[in-house]
Structure formats: C-alpha cells, structure tokens
mmCIF file of C-alpha atoms in Angstrom:
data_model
loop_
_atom_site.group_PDB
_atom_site.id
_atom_site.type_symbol
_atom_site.label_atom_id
_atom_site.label_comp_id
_atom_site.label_asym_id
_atom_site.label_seq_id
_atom_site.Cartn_x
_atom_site.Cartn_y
_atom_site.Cartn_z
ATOM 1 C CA UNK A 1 95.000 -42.306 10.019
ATOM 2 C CA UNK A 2 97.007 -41.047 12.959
ATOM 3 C CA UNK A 3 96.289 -37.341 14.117
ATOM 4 C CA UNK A 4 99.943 -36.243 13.708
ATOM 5 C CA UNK A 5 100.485 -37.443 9.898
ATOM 6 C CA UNK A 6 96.839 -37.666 7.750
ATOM 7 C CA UNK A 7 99.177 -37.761 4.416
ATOM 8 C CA UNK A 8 98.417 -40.935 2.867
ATOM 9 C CA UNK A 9 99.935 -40.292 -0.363
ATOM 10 C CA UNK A 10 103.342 -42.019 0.662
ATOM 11 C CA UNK A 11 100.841 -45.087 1.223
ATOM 12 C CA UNK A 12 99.360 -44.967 -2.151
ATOM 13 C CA UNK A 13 102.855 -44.778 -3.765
ATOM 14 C CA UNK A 14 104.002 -47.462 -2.246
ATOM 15 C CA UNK A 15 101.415 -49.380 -3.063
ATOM 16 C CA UNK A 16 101.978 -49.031 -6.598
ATOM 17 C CA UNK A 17 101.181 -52.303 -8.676
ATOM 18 C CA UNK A 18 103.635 -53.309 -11.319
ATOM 19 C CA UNK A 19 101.524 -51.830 -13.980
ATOM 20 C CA UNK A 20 101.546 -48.381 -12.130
ATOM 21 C CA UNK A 21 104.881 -48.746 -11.931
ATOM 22 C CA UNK A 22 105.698 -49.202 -15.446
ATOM 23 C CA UNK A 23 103.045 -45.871 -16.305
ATOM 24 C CA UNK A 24 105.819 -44.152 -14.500
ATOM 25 C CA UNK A 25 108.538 -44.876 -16.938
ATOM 26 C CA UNK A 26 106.640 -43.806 -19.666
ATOM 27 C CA UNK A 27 106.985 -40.327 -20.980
ATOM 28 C CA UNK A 28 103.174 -38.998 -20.702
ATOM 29 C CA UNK A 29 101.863 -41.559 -18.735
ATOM 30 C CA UNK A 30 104.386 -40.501 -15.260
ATOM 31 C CA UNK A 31 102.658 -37.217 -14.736
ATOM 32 C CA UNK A 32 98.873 -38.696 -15.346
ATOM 33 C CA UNK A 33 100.231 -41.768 -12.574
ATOM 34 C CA UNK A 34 101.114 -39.282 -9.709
ATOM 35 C CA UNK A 35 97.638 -37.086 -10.356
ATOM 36 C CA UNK A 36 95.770 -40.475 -9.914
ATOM 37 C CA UNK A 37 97.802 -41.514 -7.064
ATOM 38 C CA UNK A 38 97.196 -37.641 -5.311
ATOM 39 C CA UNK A 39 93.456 -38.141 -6.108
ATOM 40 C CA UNK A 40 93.243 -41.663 -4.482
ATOM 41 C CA UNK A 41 94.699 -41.107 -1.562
ATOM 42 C CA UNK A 42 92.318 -37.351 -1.426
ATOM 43 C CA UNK A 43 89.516 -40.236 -1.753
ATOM 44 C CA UNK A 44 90.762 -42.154 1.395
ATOM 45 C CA UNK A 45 91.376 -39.103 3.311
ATOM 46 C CA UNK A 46 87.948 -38.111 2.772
ATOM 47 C CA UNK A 47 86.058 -41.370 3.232
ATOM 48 C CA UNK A 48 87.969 -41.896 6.568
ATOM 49 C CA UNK A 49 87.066 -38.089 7.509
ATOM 50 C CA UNK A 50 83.474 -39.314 6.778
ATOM 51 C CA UNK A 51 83.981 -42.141 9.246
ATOM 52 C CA UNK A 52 84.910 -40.075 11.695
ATOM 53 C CA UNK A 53 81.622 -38.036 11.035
ATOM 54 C CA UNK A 54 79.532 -41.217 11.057
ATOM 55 C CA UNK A 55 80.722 -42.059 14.497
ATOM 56 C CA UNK A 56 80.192 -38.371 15.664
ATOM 57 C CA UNK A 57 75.962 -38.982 14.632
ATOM 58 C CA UNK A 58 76.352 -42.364 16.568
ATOM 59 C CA UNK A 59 77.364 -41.017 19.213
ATOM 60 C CA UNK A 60 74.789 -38.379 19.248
ATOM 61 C CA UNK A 61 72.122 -41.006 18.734
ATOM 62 C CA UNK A 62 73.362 -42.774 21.565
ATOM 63 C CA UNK A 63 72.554 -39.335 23.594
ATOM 64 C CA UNK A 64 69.093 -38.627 21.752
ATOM 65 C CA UNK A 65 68.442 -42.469 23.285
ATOM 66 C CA UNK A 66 69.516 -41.819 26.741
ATOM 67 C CA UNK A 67 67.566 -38.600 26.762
ATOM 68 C CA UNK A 68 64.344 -40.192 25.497
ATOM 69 C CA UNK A 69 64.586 -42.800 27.871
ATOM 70 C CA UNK A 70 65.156 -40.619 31.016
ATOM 71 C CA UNK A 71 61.583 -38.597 29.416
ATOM 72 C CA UNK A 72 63.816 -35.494 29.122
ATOM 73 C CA UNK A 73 62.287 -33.540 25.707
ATOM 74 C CA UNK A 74 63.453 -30.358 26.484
ATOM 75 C CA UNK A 75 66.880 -30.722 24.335
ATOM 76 C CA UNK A 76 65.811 -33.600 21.941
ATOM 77 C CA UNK A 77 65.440 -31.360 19.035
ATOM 78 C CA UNK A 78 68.702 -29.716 19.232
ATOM 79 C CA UNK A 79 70.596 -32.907 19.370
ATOM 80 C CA UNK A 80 68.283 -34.113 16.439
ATOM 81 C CA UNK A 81 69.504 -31.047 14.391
ATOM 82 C CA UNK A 82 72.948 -31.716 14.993
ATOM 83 C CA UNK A 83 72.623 -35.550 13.620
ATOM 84 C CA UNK A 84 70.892 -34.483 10.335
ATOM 85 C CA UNK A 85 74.171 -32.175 10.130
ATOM 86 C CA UNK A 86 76.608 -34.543 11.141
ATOM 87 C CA UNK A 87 75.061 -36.732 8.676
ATOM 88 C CA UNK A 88 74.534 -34.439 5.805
ATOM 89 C CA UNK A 89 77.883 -33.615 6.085
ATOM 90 C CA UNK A 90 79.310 -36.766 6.023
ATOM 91 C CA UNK A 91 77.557 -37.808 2.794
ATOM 92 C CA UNK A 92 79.272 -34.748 0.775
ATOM 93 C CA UNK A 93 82.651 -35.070 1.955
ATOM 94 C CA UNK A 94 82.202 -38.986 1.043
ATOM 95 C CA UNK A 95 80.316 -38.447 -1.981
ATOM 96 C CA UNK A 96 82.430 -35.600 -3.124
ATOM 97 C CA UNK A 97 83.430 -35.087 -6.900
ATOM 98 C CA UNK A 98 87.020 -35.796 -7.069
ATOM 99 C CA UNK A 99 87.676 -35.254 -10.989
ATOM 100 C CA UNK A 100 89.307 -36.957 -13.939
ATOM 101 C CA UNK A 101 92.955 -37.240 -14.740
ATOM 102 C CA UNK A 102 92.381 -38.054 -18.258
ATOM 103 C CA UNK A 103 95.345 -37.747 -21.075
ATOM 104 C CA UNK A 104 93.443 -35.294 -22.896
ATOM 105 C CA UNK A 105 91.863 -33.247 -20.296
ATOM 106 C CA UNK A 106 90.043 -30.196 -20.612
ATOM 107 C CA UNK A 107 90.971 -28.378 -17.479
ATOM 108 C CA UNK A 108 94.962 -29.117 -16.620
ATOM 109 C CA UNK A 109 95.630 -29.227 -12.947
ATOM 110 C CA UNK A 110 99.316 -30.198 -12.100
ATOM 111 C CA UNK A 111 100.921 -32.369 -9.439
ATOM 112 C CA UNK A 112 102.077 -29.347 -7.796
ATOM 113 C CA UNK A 113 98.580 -28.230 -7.688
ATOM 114 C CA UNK A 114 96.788 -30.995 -6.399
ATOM 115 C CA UNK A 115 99.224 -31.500 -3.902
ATOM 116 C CA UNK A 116 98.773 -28.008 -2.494
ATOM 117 C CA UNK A 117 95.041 -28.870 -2.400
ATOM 118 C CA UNK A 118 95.669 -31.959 -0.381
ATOM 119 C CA UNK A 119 97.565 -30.000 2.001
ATOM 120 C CA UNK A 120 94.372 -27.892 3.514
ATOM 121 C CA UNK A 121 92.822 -31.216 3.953
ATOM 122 C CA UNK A 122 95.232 -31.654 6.981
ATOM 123 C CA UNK A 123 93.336 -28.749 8.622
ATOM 124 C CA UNK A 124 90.465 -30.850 7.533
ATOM 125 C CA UNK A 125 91.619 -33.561 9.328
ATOM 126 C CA UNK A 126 92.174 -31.999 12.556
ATOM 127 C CA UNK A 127 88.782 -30.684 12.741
ATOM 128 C CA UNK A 128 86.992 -33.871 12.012
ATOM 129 C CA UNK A 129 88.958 -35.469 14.895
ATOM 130 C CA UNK A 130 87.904 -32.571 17.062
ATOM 131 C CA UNK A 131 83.757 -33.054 15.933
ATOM 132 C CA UNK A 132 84.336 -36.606 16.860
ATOM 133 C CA UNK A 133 85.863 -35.929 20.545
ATOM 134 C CA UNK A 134 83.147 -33.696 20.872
ATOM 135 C CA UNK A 135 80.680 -36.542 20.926
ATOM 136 C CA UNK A 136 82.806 -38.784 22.377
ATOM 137 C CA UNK A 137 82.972 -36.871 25.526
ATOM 138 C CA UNK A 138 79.539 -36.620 26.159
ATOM 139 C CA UNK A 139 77.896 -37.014 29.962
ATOM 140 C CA UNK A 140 74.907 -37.069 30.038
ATOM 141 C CA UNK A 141 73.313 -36.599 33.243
ATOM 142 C CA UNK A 142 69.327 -37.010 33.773
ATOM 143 C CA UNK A 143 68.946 -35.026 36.974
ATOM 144 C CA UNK A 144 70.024 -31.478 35.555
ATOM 145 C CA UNK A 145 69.367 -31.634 31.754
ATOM 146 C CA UNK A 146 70.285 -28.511 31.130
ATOM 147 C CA UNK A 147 74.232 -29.294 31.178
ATOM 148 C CA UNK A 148 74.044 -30.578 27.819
ATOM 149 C CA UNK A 149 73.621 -27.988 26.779
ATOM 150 C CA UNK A 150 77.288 -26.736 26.825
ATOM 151 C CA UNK A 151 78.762 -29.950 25.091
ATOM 152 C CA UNK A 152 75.763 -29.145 22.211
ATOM 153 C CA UNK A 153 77.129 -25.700 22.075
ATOM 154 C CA UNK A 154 80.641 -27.183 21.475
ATOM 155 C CA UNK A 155 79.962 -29.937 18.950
ATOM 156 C CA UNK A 156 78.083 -27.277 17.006
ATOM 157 C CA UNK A 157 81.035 -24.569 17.255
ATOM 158 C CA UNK A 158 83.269 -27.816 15.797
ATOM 159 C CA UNK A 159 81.206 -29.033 12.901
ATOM 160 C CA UNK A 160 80.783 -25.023 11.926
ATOM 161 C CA UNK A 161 84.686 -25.058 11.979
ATOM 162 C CA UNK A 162 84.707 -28.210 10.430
ATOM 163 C CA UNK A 163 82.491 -27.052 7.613
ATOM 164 C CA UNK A 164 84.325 -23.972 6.848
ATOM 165 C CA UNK A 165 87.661 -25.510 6.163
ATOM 166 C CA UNK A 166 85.984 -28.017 4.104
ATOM 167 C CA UNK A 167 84.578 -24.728 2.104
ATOM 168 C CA UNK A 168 88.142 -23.506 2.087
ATOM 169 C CA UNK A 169 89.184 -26.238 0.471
ATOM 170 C CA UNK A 170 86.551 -26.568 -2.236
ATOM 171 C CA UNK A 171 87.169 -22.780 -2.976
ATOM 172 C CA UNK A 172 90.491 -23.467 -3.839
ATOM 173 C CA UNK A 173 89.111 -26.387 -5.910
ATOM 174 C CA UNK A 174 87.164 -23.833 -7.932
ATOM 175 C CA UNK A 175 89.889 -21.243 -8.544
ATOM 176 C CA UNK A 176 92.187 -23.624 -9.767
ATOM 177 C CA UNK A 177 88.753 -24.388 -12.148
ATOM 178 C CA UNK A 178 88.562 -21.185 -13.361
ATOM 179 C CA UNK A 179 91.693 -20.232 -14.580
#
C-alpha cells in the first residue's frame, strides 16, 4: 500500500476470477459482486493498517528493551501503556466485523454506500502511517532519559488521532445501520 493511493479496490477488480466475472453479467448477481469486491478490499486495507500497528508495538518493544537494559525505570510504564494500545488496537481494526452481502439481506447497503465508507478509511490510512513513523523515529538516549519523553507524547497524540478516525468511520457504519 503506497501512502499516496491506499484504494485497493481497482486491485480486487482486477483480480476478478472467471466465475466473478460471469456474477457480473447476471442480473442480481452484478450488484451483490461489486459489494463483495468493496468489502474485500475494506478487509485488506484494514489488515495491512493492522500491520502497520503491529510494527508500531515492535518498535516500542524494541525501546521498552533498550530502556531496561540501560536500568532506566523511570519511563517503562508509559511505553508499556502505549504497547497494550498499539496492540489492542490492532486486534479490532483486524478483527473487525465487516458484514454480509447476502441476496436476501436484511439491512441493504448500496455500492454507492460502501464506497463512501471506504473513502474515510484513506484518512485512516494516513494516520496509521503516521503512528508507525512515530516509532520508527525513536532515539533513545541512556544518559538523559527524560527526552523520551517527547517522542511518547507524540506517538500517543497519533494513535489518539488514529483512533478517532477509526471511530469516525464506524459511526458512519452505524448510521447507515440504522436507517
């Protein structure tokens, strides 16, 4: 997934089997195809957003190791706090319910819909890159511990950011639920 373009629904499409291909041609079947084509590549998005996350904790490990090592305590806890949300995190965007297209469906959401939906995932996107350069970045430096404490304050600020689009976008999920 490159930074500038996240949309991997032209991928999915044109990755279309024969089979898929012939659902399109059939009256019924076309609009149920392109929902199930939306929602996989919403899957791949995610997962790979996820992957992004899971390197973010590694990285932080990585950190909570050096800082052990070098006897420095003062900060462990913080960057402890920030793994269990890194990885928290990571496990509902991966794990996230991503619905039925089914012929017969209860609750109708249309191609223009779910498109719209995949569209604040690019937002999404952005932010997950920025958790992840966060934690890429980080020095650390044994003889004045305390500088940390800056780059904690920053990964923090970009998971909260990260988190709120992410509730932004599951909002939208449920208003399209409840109408």
């Amino acid at each position: 997934m490159s930074a500038g373009n996240p949309d991997l629904r032209r991928q999915v499409e044109e990755n279309r089997g024969p089979l898929k291909k012939l659902q399109l041609l059939i009256p019924g079947l076309n609009s149920y195809r392109r929902s199930e084509d939306i929602r996989v590549a919403d899957e791949l998005l995610r997962n790979q957003v996820a992957d992004k996350l899971d390197l973010s904790r590694e990285n932080l490990e990585g950190l909570r190791k050096q800082m052990a090592n070098a006897g420095d305590f003062t900060n462990l806890s913080s960057v402890g706090s920030l793994i269990f949300q890194i990885q928290q995190f990571s496990g509902e965007v991966r794990h996230a319910q991503q619905g039925y297209s089914g012929l017969a469906a209860s609750i109708s959401i249309d191609e223009a819909k779910l498109n719209s939906l995949y569209e604040y995932d690019y937002e999404f996107v952005s932010s997950s890159i920025s958790v992840l350069g966060s934690t890429s970045a980080l020095v650390y430096d044994p003889s004045s511990p305390g500088n940390i404490l800056a780059a904690l304050s920053t990964i923090s600020h970009n998971l909260s950011d990260l988190k709120r689009k992410w509730s932004i976008r599951m909002e939208a999920v449920s208003n399209i639920q409840l109408k």
